Coordinates of C-alpha atoms in Angstrom, one line a residue:
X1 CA 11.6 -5.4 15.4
X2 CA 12.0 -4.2 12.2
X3 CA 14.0 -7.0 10.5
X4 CA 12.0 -9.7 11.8
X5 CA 11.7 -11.3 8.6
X6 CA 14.3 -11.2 5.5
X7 CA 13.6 -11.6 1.7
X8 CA 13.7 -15.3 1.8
X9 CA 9.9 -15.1 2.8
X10 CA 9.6 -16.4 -0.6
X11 CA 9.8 -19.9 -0.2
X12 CA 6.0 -20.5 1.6
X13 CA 4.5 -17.5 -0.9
X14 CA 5.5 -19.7 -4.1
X15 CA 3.2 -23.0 -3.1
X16 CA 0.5 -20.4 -3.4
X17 CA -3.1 -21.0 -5.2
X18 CA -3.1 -19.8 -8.9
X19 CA -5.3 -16.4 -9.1
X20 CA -8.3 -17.3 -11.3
X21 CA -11.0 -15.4 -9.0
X22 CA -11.5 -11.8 -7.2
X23 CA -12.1 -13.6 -4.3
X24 CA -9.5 -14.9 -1.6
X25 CA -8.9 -18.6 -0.5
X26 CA -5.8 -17.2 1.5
X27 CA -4.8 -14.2 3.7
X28 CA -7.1 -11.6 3.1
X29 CA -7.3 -7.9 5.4
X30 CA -6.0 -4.8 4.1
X31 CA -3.5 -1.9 5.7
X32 CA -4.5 0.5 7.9
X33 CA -8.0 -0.9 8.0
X34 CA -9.4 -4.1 7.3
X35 CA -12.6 -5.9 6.4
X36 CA -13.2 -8.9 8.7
X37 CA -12.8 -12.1 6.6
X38 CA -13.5 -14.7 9.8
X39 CA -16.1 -17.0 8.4
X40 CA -13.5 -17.4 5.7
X41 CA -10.4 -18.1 8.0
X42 CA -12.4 -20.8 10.0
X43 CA -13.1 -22.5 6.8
X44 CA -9.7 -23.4 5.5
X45 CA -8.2 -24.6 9.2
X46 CA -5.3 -25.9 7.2
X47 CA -4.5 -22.9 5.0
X48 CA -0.3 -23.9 4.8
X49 CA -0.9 -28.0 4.5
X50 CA -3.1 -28.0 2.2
X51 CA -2.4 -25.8 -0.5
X52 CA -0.6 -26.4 -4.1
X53 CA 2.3 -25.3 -5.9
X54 CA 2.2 -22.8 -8.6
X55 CA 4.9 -21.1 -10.5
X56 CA 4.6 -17.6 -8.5
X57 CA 4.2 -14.4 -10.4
X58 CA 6.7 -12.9 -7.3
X59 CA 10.2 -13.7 -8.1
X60 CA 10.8 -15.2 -4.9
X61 CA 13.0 -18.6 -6.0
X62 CA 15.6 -17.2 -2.8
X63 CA 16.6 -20.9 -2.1
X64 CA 20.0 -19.9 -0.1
X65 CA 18.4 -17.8 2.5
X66 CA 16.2 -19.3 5.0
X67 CA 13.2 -17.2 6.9
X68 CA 14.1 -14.9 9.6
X69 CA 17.9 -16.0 9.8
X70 CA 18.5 -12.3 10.6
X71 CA 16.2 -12.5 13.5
X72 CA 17.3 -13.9 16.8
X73 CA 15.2 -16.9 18.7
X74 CA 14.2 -14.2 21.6
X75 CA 13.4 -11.7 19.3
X76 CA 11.3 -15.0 17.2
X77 CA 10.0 -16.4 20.2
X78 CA 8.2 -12.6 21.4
X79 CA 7.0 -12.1 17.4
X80 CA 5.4 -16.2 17.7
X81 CA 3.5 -15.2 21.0
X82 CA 2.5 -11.6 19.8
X83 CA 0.8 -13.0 17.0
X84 CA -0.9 -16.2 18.7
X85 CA -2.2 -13.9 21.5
X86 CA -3.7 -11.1 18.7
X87 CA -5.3 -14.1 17.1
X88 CA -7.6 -15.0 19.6
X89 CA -10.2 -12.4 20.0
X90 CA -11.3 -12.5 23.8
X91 CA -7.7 -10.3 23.9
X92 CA -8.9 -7.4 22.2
X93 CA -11.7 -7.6 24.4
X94 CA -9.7 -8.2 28.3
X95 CA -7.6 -5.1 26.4
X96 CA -9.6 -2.8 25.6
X97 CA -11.4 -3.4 29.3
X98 CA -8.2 -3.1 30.8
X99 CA -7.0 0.4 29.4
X100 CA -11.1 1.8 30.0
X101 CA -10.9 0.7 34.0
X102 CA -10.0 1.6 37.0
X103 CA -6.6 -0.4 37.1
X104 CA -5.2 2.2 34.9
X105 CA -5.4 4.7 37.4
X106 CA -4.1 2.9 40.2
X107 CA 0.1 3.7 39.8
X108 CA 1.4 0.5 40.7
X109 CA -1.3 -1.7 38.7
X110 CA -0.8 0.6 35.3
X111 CA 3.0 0.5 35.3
X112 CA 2.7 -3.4 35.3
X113 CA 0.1 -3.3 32.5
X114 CA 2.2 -1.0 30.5
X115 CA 5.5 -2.7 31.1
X116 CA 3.7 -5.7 29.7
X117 CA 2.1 -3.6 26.6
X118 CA 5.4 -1.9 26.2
X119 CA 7.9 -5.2 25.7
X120 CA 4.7 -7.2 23.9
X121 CA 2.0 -5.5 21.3
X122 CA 3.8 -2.2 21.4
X123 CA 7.4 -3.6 20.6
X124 CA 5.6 -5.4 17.9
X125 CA 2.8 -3.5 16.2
X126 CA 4.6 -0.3 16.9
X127 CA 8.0 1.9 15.8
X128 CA 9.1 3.8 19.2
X129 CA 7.7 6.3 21.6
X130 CA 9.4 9.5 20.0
X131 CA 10.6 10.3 16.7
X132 CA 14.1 9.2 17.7
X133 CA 13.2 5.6 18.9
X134 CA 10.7 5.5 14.8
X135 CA 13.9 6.9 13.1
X136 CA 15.8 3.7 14.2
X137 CA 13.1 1.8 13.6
X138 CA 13.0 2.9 10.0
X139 CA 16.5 3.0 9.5
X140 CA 16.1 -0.7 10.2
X141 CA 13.5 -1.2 7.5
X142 CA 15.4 0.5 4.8
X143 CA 18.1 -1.9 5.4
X144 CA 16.0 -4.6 4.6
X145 CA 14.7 -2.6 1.3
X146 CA 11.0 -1.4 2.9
X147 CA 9.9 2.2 3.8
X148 CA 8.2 3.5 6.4
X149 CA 4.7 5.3 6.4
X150 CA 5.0 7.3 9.8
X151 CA 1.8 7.3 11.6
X152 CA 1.5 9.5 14.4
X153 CA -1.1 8.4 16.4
X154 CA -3.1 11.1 17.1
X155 CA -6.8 11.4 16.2
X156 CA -10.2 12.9 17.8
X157 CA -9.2 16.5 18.9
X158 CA -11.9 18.3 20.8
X159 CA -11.7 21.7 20.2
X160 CA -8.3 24.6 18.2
X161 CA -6.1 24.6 21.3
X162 CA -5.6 20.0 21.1
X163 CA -6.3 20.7 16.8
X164 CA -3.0 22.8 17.0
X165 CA -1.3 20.9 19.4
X166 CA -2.0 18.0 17.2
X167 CA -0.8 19.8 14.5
X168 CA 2.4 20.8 15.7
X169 CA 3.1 16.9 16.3
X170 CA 2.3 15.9 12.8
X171 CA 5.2 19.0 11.6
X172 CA 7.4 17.9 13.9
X173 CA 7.0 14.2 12.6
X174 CA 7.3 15.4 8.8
X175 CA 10.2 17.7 10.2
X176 CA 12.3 14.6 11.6
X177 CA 12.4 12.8 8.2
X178 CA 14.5 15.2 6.9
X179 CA 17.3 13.6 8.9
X180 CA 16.6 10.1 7.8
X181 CA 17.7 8.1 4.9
X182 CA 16.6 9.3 1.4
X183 CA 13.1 7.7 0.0
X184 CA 13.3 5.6 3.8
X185 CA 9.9 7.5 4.4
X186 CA 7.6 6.8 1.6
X187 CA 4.6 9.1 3.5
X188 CA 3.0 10.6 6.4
X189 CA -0.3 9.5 7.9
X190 CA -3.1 11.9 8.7
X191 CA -5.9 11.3 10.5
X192 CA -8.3 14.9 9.5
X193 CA -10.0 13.6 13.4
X194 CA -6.4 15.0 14.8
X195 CA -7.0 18.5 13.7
X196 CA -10.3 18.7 13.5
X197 CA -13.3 18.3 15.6
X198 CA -15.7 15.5 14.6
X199 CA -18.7 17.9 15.3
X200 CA -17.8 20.0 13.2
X201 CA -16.8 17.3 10.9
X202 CA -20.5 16.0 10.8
X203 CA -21.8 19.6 10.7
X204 CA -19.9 20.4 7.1
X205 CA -20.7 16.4 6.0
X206 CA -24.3 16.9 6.6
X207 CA -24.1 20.4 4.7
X208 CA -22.3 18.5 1.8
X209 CA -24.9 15.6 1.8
X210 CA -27.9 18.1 1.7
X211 CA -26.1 19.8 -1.3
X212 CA -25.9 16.8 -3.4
X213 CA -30.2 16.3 -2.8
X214 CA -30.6 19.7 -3.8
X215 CA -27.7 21.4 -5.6
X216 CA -28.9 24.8 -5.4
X217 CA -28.3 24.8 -1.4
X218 CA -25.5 27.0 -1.0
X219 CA -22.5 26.9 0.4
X220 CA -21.0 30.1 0.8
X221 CA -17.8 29.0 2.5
X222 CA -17.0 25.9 0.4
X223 CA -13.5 25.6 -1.7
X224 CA -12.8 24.1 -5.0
X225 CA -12.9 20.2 -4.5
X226 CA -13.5 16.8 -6.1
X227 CA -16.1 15.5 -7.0
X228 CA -17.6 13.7 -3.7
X229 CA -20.5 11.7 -4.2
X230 CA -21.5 9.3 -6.6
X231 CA -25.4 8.5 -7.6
X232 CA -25.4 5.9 -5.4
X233 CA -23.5 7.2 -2.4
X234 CA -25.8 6.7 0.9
X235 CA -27.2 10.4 2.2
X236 CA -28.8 8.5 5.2
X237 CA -27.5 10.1 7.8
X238 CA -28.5 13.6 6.7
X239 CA -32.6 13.0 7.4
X240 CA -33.5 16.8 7.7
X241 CA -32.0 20.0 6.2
X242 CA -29.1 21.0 8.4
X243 CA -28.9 25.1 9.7
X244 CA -26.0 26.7 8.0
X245 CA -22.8 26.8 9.8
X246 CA -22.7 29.6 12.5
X247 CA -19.7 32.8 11.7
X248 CA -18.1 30.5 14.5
X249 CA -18.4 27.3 12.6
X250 CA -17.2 29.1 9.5
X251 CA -14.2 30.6 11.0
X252 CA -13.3 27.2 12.4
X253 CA -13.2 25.6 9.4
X254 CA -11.5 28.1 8.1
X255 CA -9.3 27.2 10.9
X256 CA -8.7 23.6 9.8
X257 CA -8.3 24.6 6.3
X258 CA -5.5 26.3 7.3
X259 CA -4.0 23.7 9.4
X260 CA -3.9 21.2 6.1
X261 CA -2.5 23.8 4.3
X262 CA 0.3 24.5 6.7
X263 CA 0.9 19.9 7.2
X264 CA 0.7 20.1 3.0
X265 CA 3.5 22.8 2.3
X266 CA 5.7 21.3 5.6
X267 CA 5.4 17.4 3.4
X268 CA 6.2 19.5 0.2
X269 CA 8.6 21.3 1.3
X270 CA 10.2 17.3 3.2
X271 CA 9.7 15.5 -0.5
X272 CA 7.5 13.5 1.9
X273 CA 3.7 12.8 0.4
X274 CA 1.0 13.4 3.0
X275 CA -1.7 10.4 2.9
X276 CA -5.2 11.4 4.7
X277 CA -7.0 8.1 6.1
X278 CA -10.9 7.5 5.5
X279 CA -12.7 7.2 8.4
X280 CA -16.7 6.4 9.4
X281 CA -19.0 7.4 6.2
X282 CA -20.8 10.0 9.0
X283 CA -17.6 12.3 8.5
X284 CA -16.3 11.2 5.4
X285 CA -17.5 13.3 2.9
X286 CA -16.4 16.6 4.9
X287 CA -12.8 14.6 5.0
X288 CA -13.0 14.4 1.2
X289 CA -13.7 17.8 1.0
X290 CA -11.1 18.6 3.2
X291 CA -8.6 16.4 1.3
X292 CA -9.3 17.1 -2.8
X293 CA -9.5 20.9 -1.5
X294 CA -6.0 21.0 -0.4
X295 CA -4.7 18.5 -3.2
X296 CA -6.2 21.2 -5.8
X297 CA -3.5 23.5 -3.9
X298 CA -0.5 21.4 -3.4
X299 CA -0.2 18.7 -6.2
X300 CA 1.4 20.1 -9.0
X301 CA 3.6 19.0 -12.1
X302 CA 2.6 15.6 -12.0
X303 CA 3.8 14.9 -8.6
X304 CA 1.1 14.5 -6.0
X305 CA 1.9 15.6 -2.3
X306 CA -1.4 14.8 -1.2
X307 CA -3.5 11.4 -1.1
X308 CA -7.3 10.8 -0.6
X309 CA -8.1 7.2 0.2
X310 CA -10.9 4.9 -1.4
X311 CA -12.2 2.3 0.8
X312 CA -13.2 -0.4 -1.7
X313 CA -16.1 -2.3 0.9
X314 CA -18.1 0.4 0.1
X315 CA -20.8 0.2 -2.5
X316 CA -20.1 3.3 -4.2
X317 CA -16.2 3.3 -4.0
X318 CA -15.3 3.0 -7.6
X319 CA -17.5 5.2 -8.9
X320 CA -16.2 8.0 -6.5
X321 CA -12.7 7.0 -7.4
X322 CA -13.6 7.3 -10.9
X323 CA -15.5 11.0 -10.6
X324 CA -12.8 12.6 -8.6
X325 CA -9.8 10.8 -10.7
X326 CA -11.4 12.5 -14.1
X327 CA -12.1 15.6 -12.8
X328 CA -8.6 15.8 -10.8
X329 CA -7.4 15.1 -14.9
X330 CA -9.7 18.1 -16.3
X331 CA -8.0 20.3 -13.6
X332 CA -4.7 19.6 -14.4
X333 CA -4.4 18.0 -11.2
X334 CA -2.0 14.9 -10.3
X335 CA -4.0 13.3 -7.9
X336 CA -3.0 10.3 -5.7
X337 CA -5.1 7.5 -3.8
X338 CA -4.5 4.7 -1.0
X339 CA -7.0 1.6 -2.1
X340 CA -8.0 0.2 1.2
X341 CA -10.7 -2.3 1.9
X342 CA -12.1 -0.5 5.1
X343 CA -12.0 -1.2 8.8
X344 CA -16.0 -0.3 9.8
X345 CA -18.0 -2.8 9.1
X346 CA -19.6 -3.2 11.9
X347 CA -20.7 0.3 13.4
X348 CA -21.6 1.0 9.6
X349 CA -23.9 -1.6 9.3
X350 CA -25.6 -0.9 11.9
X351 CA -26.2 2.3 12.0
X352 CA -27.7 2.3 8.0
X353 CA -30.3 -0.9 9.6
X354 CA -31.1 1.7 12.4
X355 CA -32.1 4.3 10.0
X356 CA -34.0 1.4 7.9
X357 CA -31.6 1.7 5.0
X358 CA -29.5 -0.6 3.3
X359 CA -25.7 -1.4 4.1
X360 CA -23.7 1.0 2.6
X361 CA -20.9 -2.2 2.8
X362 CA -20.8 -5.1 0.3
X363 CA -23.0 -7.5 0.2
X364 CA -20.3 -10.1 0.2
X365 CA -16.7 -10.6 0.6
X366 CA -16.2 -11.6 -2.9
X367 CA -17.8 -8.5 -3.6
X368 CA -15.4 -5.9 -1.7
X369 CA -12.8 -8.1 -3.0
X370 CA -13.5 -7.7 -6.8
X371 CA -14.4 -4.0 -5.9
X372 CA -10.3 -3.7 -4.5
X373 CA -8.9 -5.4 -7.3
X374 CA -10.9 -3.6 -10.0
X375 CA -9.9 -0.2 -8.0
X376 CA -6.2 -1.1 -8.3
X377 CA -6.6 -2.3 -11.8
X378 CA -7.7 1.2 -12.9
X379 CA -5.6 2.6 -11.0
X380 CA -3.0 1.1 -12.1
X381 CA -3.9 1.8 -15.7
X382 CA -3.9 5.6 -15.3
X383 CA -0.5 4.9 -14.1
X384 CA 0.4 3.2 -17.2
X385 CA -0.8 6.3 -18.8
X386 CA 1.1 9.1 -17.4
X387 CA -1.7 9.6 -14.8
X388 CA -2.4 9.8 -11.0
X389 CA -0.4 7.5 -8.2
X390 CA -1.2 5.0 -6.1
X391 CA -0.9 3.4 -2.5
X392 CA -2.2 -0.7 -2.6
X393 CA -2.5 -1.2 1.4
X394 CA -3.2 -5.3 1.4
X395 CA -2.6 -7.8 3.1
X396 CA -4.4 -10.3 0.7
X397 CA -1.9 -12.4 -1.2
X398 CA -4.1 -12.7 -4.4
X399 CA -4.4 -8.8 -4.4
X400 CA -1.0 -8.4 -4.6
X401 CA -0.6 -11.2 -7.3
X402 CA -3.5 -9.5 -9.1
X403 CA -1.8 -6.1 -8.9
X404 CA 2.0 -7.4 -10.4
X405 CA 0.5 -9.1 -12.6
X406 CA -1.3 -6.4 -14.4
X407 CA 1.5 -3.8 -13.1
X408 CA 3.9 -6.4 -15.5
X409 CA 1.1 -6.4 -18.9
X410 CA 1.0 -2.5 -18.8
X411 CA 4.7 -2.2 -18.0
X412 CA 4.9 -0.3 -15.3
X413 CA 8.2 0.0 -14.4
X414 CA 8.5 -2.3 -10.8
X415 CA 10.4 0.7 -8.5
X416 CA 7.8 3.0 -10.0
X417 CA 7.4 6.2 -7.7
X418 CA 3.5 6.4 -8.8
X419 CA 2.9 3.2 -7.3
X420 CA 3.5 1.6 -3.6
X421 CA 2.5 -1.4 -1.8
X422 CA 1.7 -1.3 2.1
X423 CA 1.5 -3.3 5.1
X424 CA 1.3 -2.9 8.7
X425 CA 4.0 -2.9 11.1
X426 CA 4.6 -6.1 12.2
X427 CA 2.3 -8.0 10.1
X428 CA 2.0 -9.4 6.6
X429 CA 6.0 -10.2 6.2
X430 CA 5.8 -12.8 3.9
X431 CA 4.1 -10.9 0.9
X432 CA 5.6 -7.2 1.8
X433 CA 9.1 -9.2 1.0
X434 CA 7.9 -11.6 -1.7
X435 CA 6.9 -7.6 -3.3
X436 CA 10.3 -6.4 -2.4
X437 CA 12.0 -9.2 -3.9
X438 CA 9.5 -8.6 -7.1
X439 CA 11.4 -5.2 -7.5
X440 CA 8.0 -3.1 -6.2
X441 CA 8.4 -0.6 -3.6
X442 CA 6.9 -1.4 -0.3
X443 CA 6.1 0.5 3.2
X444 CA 5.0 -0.5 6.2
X445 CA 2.2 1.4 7.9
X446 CA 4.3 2.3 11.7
X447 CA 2.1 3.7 14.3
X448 CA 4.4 5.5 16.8
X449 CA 4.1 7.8 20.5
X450 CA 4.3 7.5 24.0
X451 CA 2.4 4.2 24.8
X452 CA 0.2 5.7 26.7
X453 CA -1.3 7.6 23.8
X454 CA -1.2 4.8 21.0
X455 CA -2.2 2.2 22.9
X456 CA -5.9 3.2 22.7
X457 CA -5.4 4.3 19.3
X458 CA -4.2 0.5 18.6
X459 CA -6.7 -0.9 20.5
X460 CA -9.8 1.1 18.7
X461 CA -7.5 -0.3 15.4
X462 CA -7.6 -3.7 16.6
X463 CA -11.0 -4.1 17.7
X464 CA -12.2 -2.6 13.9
X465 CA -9.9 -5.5 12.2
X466 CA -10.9 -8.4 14.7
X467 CA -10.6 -10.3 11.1
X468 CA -7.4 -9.2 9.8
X469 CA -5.7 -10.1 13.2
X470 CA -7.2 -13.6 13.5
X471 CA -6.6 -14.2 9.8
X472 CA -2.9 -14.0 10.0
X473 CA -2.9 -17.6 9.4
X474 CA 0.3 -17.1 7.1
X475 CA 3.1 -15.2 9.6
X476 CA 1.9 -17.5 12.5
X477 CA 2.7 -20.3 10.5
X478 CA 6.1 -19.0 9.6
X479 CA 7.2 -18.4 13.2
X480 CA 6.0 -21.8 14.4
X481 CA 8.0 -23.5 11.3
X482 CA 11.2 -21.5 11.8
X483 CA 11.2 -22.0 15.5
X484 CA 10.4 -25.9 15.0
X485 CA 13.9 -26.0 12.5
X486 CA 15.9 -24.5 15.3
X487 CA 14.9 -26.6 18.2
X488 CA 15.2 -29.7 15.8
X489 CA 19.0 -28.1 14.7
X490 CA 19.5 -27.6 18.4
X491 CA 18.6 -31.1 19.4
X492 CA 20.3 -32.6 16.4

């Protein structure tokens, strides 16, 4: 349903608040991962009624078109109920029990609950079940002026033989955009989980942690990287000096290095960028690793091929951005990140109050929200410069004003191919075409694979942004006010 919405989203995105704050009175969730804003949707019921006109910083005075007139009333209807059922939170729950019991193994029972998956929340949330069905899907897009950020979803291998099975999905995914429209494919999605085992994940993160407490640890197997860790970046989870890797060990990260490297030259060799996702802080410093050491490789002549990600409800996030973004310049290397707010709030939380340490998350909501705008801001500044790239995933409307407003006093040209907006599949319509319509380049973040292998990974995706989905106060509105003008044309 990839033209669910056209560029006349403009219309409802113009009445919106002026910015004068980092923190959000509207939509606010990020893409891929989100940071629950829930207290903050129940507290403005009437987000659409009650909210005042502005002259918008989006050029979005489309008066001629209307909302979704290329979409049909079926097609309307299905989007209206996808997004009223995601809403309510007991779903993710009766879900995720659902694909975890005992129906799914009964034949008869699981073919009902996937034919209902399959023409509801898949259809919706995600672009086909092979590389075929996602190439339509973002043929579709590109006729409506987005991109598409192919995510196949694959993630927690156990051991090299499902690593390099994993692998050889992800080339044949970068493979099959060769075939597509020019530029219709702005990136490829990586989780480092697909081709690499989270033990030894946590085995190399701990090593790194134990390094930055006492720098002359060695590491004999470790590659030229980033910077990593900031002063204030939590070492929690590393209590006790960790044992060296095993000859094993080593030879199987030598394994996954390897494995990047192969996924880094196939994107190069596509014109496709390759963008690694964060994930828990447990693991993320080995994914780091794992991500500046193959950008050292690959991104060359000031065009970066592959992307870290900074997940701005961390504490320490901009001061990581900023040690890894200088010494990517004093390298001579062109490096590129995805600004995210994160997805883990929860589990993080938790597990830092288990240990008796502090949060490694934000205080407050305003707080992650400054930290994201003052991410992009920078970022977008080394742009202006001649420096780095950039990927703003948002779904927050005042982020977005935030970023083209700045992106317009710097003048950064608007299809700049240093800097990207992003959205998921199937949500967030209304500002990825009020962006379009600005003249910025947008993508859509599109999960794709046999249903029965995404559908966990969606429902692990929706039960981290429980807020994002109940906050989509803005393209439920939409639908319900686009259907109400038909019924009334239809009666009258």
């Amino acid at each position: 349903m990839a033209n669910r919405v056209i560029p006349a989203a403009s219309k409802l995105l113009k009445t919106l608040r002026p910015l004068n704050s980092a923190s959000s009175t509207t939509i606010s969730g990020v893409s891929p991962i989100a940071f629950p804003e829930k207290a903050q949707a129940q507290a403005r019921p009437n987000l659409v009624d009650d909210i005042e006109p502005q002259d918008a910083l989006f050029n979005l005075d489309d008066e001629n078109n209307r909302l979704f007139a290329s979409v049909s009333t079926v097609k309307l209807l299905r989007a209206a109920a996808n997004l009223h059922m995601v809403a309510m939170e007991p779903m993710v729950d009766v879900g995720m029990w659902m694909m975890r019991s005992r129906l799914m193994a009964t034949p008869g029972v699981k073919d009902v609950i996937l034919g209902f998956i399959r023409s509801t929340f898949y259809e919706h949330f995600c672009a086909g079940e092979d590389t075929e069905a996602t190439g339509r899907s973002v043929r579709a897009l590109n006729e409506d002026g987005l991109r598409g950020m192919l995510v196949y979803a694959l993630e927690y291998a156990s051991d090299n033989v499902s690593c390099d099975r994993n692998l050889q999905g992800f080339l044949d995914t970068v493979e099959s955009t060769k075939s597509l429209p020019r530029s219709s494919v702005s990136f490829i999605i990586l989780k480092i989980t697909a081709i690499c085992p989270m033990k030894l994940l946590q085995r190399v993160s701990d090593l790194l942690r134990w390094q930055q407490k006492d720098p002359s640890f060695n590491l004999p197997w470790k590659h030229e990287t980033l910077p990593i860790f900031s002063e204030s970046s939590p070492l929690y989870h590393t209590m006790e000096k960790p044992e060296p890797l095993t000859p094993e060990e080593e030879r199987d990260l030598e394994l996954i290095h390897q494995r990047l490297q192969r996924l880094s030259e196939k994107c190069l060799e596509a014109n496709v960028p390759l963008s690694v996702d964060a994930e828990y802080t447990s693991i993320q410093p080995a994914i780091d690793y794992l991500t500046y050491s193959s950008a050292i490789v690959h991104n060359k002549d000031d065009k970066p091929i592959v992307y870290g990600t900074i997940q701005a409800y961390l504490k320490d996030a901009k001061e990581r951005l900023l040690l890894a973004s200088k010494a990517a310049d004093k390298m001579g290397v062109p490096m590129g990140f995805k600004v995210v707010r994160g997805a883990y709030m929860s589990s993080e939380s938790k597990i830092a109050s288990s240990l008796g340490c502090a949060s490694p998350i934000h205080n407050s909501i305003e707080e992650t929200h400054a930290c994201y705008n003052e991410c992009a801001s920078y970022m977008l500044e080394r742009i202006g410069n001649g420096s780095g790239a950039v990927v703003l995933a948002t779904h927050n409307v005042e982020s977005g004003k935030l970023a083209v407003k700045k992106a317009n006093e710097i003048g950064i040209s608007k299809v700049h191919q240093k800097l990207e907006f992003a959205q998921l599949y199937g949500m967030a319509e209304a500002l990825s075409f009020g962006l379009k319509n600005a003249g910025f380049q947008v993508s859509k973040y599109m999960p794709f694979g046999p249903i029965e292998l995404v559908m966990p990974y969606l429902l692990r995706r929706a039960e981290e942004n429980r807020g994002l989905l109940s906050a989509s106060t803005l393209d439920r509105h939409l639908t319900r006010e686009e259907l109400k003008r038909r019924l009334k044309a239809a009666i009258f």
